[in-house]
PDB file of C-alpha atoms in Angstrom:
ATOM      1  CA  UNK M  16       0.000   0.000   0.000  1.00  0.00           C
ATOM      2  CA  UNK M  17       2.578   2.535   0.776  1.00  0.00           C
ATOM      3  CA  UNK M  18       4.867   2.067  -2.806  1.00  0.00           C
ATOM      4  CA  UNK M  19       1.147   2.271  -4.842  1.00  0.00           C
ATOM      5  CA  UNK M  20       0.722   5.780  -2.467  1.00  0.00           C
ATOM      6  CA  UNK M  21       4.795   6.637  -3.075  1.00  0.00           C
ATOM      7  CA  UNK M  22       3.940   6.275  -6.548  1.00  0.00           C
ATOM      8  CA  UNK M  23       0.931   7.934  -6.981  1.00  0.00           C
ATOM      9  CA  UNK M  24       2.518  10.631  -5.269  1.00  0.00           C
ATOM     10  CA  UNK M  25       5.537  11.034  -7.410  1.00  0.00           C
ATOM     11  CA  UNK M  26       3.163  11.065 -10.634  1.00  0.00           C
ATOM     12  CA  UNK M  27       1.249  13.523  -8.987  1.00  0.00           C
ATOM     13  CA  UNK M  28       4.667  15.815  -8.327  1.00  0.00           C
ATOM     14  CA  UNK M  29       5.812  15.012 -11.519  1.00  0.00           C
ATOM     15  CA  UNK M  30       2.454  16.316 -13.470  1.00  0.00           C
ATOM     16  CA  UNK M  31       2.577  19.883 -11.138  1.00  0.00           C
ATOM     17  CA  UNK M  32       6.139  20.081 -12.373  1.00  0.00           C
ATOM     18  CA  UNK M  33       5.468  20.208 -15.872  1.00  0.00           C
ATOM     19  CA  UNK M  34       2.121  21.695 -15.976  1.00  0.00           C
ATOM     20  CA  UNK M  35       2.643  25.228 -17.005  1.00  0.00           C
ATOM     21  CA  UNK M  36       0.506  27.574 -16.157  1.00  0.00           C
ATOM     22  CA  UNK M  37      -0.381  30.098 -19.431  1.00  0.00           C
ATOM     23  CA  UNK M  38       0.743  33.692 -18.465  1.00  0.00           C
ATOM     24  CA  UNK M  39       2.385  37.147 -19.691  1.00  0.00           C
ATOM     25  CA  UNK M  40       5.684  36.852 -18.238  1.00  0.00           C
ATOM     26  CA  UNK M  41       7.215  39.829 -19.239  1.00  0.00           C
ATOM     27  CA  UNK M  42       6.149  44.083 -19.990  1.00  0.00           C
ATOM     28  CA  UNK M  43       4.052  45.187 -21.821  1.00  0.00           C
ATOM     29  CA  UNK M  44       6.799  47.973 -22.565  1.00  0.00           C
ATOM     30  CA  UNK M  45       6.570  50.914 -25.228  1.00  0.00           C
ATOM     31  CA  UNK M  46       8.740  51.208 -28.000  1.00  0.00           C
ATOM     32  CA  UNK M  47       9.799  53.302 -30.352  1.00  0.00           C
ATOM     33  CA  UNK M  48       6.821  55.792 -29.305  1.00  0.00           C
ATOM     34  CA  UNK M  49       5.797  58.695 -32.003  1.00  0.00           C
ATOM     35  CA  UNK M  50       3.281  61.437 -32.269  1.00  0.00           C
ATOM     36  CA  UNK M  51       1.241  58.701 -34.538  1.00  0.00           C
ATOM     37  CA  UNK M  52       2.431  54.880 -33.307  1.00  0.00           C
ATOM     38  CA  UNK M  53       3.619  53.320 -30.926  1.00  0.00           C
ATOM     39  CA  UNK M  54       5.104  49.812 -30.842  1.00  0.00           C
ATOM     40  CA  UNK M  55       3.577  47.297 -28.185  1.00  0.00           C
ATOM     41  CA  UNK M  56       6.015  44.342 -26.822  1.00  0.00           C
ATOM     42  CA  UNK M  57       5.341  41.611 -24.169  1.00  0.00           C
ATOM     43  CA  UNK M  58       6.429  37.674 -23.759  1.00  0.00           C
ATOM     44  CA  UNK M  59       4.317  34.837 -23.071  1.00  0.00           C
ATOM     45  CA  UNK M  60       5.069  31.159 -20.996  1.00  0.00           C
ATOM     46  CA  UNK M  61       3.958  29.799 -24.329  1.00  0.00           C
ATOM     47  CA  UNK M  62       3.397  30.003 -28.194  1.00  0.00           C
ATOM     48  CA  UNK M  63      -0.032  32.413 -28.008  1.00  0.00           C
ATOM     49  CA  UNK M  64      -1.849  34.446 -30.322  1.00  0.00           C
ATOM     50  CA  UNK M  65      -1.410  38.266 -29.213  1.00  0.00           C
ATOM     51  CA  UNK M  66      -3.262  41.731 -29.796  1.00  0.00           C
ATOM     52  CA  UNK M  67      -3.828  44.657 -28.304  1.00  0.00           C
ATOM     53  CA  UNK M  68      -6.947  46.784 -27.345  1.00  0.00           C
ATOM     54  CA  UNK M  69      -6.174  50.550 -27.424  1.00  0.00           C
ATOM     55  CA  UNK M  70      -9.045  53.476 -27.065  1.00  0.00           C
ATOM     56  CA  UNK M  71      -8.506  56.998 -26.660  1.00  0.00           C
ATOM     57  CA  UNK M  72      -9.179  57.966 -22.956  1.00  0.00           C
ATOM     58  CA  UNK M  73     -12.646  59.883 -22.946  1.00  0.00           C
ATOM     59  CA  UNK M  74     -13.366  59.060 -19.170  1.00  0.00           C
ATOM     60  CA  UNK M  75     -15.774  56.283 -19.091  1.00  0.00           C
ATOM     61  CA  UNK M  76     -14.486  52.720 -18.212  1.00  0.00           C
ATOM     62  CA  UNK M  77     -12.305  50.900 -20.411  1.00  0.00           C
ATOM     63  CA  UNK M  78     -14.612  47.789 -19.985  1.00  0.00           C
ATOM     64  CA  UNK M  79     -17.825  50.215 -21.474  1.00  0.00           C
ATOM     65  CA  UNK M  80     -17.349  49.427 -24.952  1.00  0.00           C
ATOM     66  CA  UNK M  81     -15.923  46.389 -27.226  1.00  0.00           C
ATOM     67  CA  UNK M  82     -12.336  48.310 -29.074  1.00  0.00           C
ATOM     68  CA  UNK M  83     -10.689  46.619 -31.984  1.00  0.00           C
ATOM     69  CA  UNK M  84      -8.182  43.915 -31.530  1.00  0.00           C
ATOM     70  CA  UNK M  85      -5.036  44.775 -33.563  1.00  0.00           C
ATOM     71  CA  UNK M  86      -2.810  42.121 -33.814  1.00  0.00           C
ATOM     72  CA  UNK M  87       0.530  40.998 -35.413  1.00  0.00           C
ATOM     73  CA  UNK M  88       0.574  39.889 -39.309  1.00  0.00           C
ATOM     74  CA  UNK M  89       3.095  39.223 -41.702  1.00  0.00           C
ATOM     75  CA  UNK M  90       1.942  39.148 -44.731  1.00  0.00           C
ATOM     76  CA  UNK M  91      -1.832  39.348 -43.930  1.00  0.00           C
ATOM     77  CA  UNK M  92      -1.439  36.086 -41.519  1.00  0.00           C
ATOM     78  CA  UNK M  93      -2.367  36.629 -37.623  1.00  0.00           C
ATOM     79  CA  UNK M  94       1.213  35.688 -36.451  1.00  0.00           C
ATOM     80  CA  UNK M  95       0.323  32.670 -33.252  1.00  0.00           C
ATOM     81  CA  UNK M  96       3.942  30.808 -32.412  1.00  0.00           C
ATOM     82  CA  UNK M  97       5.456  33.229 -30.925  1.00  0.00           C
ATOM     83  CA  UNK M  98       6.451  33.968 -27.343  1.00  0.00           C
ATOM     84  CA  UNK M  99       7.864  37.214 -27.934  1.00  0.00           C
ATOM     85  CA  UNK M 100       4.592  39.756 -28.985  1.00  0.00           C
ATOM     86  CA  UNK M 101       5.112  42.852 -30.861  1.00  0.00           C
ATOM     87  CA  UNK M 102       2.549  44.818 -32.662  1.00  0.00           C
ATOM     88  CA  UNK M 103       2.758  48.216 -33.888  1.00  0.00           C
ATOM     89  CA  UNK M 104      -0.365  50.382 -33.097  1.00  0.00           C
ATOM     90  CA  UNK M 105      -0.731  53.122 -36.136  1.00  0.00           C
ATOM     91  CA  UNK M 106      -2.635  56.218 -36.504  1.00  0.00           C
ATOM     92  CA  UNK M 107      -2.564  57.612 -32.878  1.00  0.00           C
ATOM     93  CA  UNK M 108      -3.930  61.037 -32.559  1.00  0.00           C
ATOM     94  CA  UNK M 109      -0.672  63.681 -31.336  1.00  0.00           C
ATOM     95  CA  UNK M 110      -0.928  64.479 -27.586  1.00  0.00           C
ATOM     96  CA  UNK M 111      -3.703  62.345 -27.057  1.00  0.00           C
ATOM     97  CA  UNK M 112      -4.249  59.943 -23.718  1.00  0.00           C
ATOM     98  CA  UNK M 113      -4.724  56.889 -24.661  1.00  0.00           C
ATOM     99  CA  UNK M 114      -5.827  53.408 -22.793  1.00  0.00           C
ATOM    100  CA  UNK M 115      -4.893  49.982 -23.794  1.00  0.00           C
ATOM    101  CA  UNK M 116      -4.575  46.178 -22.694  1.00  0.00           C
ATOM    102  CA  UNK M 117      -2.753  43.519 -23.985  1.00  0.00           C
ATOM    103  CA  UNK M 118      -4.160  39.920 -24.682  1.00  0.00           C
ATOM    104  CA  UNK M 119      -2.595  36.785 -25.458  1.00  0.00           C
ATOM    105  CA  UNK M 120      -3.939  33.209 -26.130  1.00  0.00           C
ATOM    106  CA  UNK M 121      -2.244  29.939 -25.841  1.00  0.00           C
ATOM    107  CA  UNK M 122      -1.755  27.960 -28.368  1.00  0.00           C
ATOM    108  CA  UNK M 123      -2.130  24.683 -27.738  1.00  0.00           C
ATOM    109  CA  UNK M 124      -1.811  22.878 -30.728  1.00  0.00           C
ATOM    110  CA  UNK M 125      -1.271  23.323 -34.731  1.00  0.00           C
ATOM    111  CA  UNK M 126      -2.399  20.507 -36.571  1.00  0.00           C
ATOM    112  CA  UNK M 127      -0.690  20.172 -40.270  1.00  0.00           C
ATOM    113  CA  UNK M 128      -3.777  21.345 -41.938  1.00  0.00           C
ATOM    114  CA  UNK M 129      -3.584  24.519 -40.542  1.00  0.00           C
ATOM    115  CA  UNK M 130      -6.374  23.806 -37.628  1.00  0.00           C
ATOM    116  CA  UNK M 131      -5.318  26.005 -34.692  1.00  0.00           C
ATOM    117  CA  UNK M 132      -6.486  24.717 -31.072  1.00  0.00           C
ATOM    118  CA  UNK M 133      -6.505  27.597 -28.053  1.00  0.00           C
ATOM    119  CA  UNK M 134      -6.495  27.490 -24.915  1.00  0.00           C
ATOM    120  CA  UNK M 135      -6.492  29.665 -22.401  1.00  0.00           C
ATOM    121  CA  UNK M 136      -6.226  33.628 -22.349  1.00  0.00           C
ATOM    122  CA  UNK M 137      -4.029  35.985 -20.299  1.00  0.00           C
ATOM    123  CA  UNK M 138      -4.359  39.572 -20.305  1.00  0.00           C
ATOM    124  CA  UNK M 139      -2.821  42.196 -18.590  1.00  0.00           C
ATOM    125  CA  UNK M 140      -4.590  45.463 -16.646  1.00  0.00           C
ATOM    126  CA  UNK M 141      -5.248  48.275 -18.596  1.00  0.00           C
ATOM    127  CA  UNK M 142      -2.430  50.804 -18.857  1.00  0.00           C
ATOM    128  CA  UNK M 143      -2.895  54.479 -20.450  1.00  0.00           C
ATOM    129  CA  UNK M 144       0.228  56.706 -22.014  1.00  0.00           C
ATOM    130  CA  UNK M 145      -0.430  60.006 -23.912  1.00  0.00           C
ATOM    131  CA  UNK M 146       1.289  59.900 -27.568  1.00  0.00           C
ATOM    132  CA  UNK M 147       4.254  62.322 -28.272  1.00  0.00           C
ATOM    133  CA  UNK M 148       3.454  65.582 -29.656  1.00  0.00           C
ATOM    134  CA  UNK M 149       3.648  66.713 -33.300  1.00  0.00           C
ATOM    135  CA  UNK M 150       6.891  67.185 -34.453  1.00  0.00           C
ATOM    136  CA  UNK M 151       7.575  71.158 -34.741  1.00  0.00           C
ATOM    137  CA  UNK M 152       8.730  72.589 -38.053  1.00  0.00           C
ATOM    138  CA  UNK M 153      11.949  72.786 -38.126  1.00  0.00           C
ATOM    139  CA  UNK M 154      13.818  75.885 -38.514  1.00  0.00           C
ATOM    140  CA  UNK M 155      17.762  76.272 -39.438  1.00  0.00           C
ATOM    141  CA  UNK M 156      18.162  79.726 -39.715  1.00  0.00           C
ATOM    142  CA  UNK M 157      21.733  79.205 -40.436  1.00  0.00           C
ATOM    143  CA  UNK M 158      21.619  76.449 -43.405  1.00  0.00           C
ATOM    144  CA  UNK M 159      23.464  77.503 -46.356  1.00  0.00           C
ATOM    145  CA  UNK M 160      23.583  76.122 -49.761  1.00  0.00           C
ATOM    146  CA  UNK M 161      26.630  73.996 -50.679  1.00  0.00           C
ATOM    147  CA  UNK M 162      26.397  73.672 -54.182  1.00  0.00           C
TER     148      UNK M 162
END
Protein backbone atom coordinates (compact mmCIF):
# COMPACT_ATOMS: atom_id res chain seq x y z
CA UNK A 1 0.00 0.00 0.00
CA UNK A 2 2.58 2.54 0.78
CA UNK A 3 4.87 2.07 -2.81
CA UNK A 4 1.15 2.27 -4.84
CA UNK A 5 0.72 5.78 -2.47
CA UNK A 6 4.79 6.64 -3.07
CA UNK A 7 3.94 6.27 -6.55
CA UNK A 8 0.93 7.93 -6.98
CA UNK A 9 2.52 10.63 -5.27
CA UNK A 10 5.54 11.03 -7.41
CA UNK A 11 3.16 11.06 -10.63
CA UNK A 12 1.25 13.52 -8.99
CA UNK A 13 4.67 15.82 -8.33
CA UNK A 14 5.81 15.01 -11.52
CA UNK A 15 2.45 16.32 -13.47
CA UNK A 16 2.58 19.88 -11.14
CA UNK A 17 6.14 20.08 -12.37
CA UNK A 18 5.47 20.21 -15.87
CA UNK A 19 2.12 21.70 -15.98
CA UNK A 20 2.64 25.23 -17.01
CA UNK A 21 0.51 27.57 -16.16
CA UNK A 22 -0.38 30.10 -19.43
CA UNK A 23 0.74 33.69 -18.47
CA UNK A 24 2.38 37.15 -19.69
CA UNK A 25 5.68 36.85 -18.24
CA UNK A 26 7.21 39.83 -19.24
CA UNK A 27 6.15 44.08 -19.99
CA UNK A 28 4.05 45.19 -21.82
CA UNK A 29 6.80 47.97 -22.56
CA UNK A 30 6.57 50.91 -25.23
CA UNK A 31 8.74 51.21 -28.00
CA UNK A 32 9.80 53.30 -30.35
CA UNK A 33 6.82 55.79 -29.31
CA UNK A 34 5.80 58.70 -32.00
CA UNK A 35 3.28 61.44 -32.27
CA UNK A 36 1.24 58.70 -34.54
CA UNK A 37 2.43 54.88 -33.31
CA UNK A 38 3.62 53.32 -30.93
CA UNK A 39 5.10 49.81 -30.84
CA UNK A 40 3.58 47.30 -28.18
CA UNK A 41 6.01 44.34 -26.82
CA UNK A 42 5.34 41.61 -24.17
CA UNK A 43 6.43 37.67 -23.76
CA UNK A 44 4.32 34.84 -23.07
CA UNK A 45 5.07 31.16 -21.00
CA UNK A 46 3.96 29.80 -24.33
CA UNK A 47 3.40 30.00 -28.19
CA UNK A 48 -0.03 32.41 -28.01
CA UNK A 49 -1.85 34.45 -30.32
CA UNK A 50 -1.41 38.27 -29.21
CA UNK A 51 -3.26 41.73 -29.80
CA UNK A 52 -3.83 44.66 -28.30
CA UNK A 53 -6.95 46.78 -27.35
CA UNK A 54 -6.17 50.55 -27.42
CA UNK A 55 -9.04 53.48 -27.07
CA UNK A 56 -8.51 57.00 -26.66
CA UNK A 57 -9.18 57.97 -22.96
CA UNK A 58 -12.65 59.88 -22.95
CA UNK A 59 -13.37 59.06 -19.17
CA UNK A 60 -15.77 56.28 -19.09
CA UNK A 61 -14.49 52.72 -18.21
CA UNK A 62 -12.30 50.90 -20.41
CA UNK A 63 -14.61 47.79 -19.98
CA UNK A 64 -17.83 50.22 -21.47
CA UNK A 65 -17.35 49.43 -24.95
CA UNK A 66 -15.92 46.39 -27.23
CA UNK A 67 -12.34 48.31 -29.07
CA UNK A 68 -10.69 46.62 -31.98
CA UNK A 69 -8.18 43.92 -31.53
CA UNK A 70 -5.04 44.77 -33.56
CA UNK A 71 -2.81 42.12 -33.81
CA UNK A 72 0.53 41.00 -35.41
CA UNK A 73 0.57 39.89 -39.31
CA UNK A 74 3.10 39.22 -41.70
CA UNK A 75 1.94 39.15 -44.73
CA UNK A 76 -1.83 39.35 -43.93
CA UNK A 77 -1.44 36.09 -41.52
CA UNK A 78 -2.37 36.63 -37.62
CA UNK A 79 1.21 35.69 -36.45
CA UNK A 80 0.32 32.67 -33.25
CA UNK A 81 3.94 30.81 -32.41
CA UNK A 82 5.46 33.23 -30.92
CA UNK A 83 6.45 33.97 -27.34
CA UNK A 84 7.86 37.21 -27.93
CA UNK A 85 4.59 39.76 -28.99
CA UNK A 86 5.11 42.85 -30.86
CA UNK A 87 2.55 44.82 -32.66
CA UNK A 88 2.76 48.22 -33.89
CA UNK A 89 -0.36 50.38 -33.10
CA UNK A 90 -0.73 53.12 -36.14
CA UNK A 91 -2.63 56.22 -36.50
CA UNK A 92 -2.56 57.61 -32.88
CA UNK A 93 -3.93 61.04 -32.56
CA UNK A 94 -0.67 63.68 -31.34
CA UNK A 95 -0.93 64.48 -27.59
CA UNK A 96 -3.70 62.34 -27.06
CA UNK A 97 -4.25 59.94 -23.72
CA UNK A 98 -4.72 56.89 -24.66
CA UNK A 99 -5.83 53.41 -22.79
CA UNK A 100 -4.89 49.98 -23.79
CA UNK A 101 -4.57 46.18 -22.69
CA UNK A 102 -2.75 43.52 -23.98
CA UNK A 103 -4.16 39.92 -24.68
CA UNK A 104 -2.60 36.78 -25.46
CA UNK A 105 -3.94 33.21 -26.13
CA UNK A 106 -2.24 29.94 -25.84
CA UNK A 107 -1.75 27.96 -28.37
CA UNK A 108 -2.13 24.68 -27.74
CA UNK A 109 -1.81 22.88 -30.73
CA UNK A 110 -1.27 23.32 -34.73
CA UNK A 111 -2.40 20.51 -36.57
CA UNK A 112 -0.69 20.17 -40.27
CA UNK A 113 -3.78 21.34 -41.94
CA UNK A 114 -3.58 24.52 -40.54
CA UNK A 115 -6.37 23.81 -37.63
CA UNK A 116 -5.32 26.00 -34.69
CA UNK A 117 -6.49 24.72 -31.07
CA UNK A 118 -6.51 27.60 -28.05
CA UNK A 119 -6.49 27.49 -24.92
CA UNK A 120 -6.49 29.67 -22.40
CA UNK A 121 -6.23 33.63 -22.35
CA UNK A 122 -4.03 35.99 -20.30
CA UNK A 123 -4.36 39.57 -20.31
CA UNK A 124 -2.82 42.20 -18.59
CA UNK A 125 -4.59 45.46 -16.65
CA UNK A 126 -5.25 48.28 -18.60
CA UNK A 127 -2.43 50.80 -18.86
CA UNK A 128 -2.89 54.48 -20.45
CA UNK A 129 0.23 56.71 -22.01
CA UNK A 130 -0.43 60.01 -23.91
CA UNK A 131 1.29 59.90 -27.57
CA UNK A 132 4.25 62.32 -28.27
CA UNK A 133 3.45 65.58 -29.66
CA UNK A 134 3.65 66.71 -33.30
CA UNK A 135 6.89 67.18 -34.45
CA UNK A 136 7.57 71.16 -34.74
CA UNK A 137 8.73 72.59 -38.05
CA UNK A 138 11.95 72.79 -38.13
CA UNK A 139 13.82 75.88 -38.51
CA UNK A 140 17.76 76.27 -39.44
CA UNK A 141 18.16 79.73 -39.72
CA UNK A 142 21.73 79.20 -40.44
CA UNK A 143 21.62 76.45 -43.40
CA UNK A 144 23.46 77.50 -46.36
CA UNK A 145 23.58 76.12 -49.76
CA UNK A 146 26.63 74.00 -50.68
CA UNK A 147 26.40 73.67 -54.18
Amino acid sequence: MKKILSTILALAACTTLTAQDFKITHGPWLCDLTSDGVTVVWATSKPALSWVEVAEDDGRSFYAAEHERRYETVAGRKQARKTLHSIRLKGLRPDTKYRYRIFSQEVREWKYNDKVYYGDIAASNVYSRRSRSAPSPRRDATSRSSF
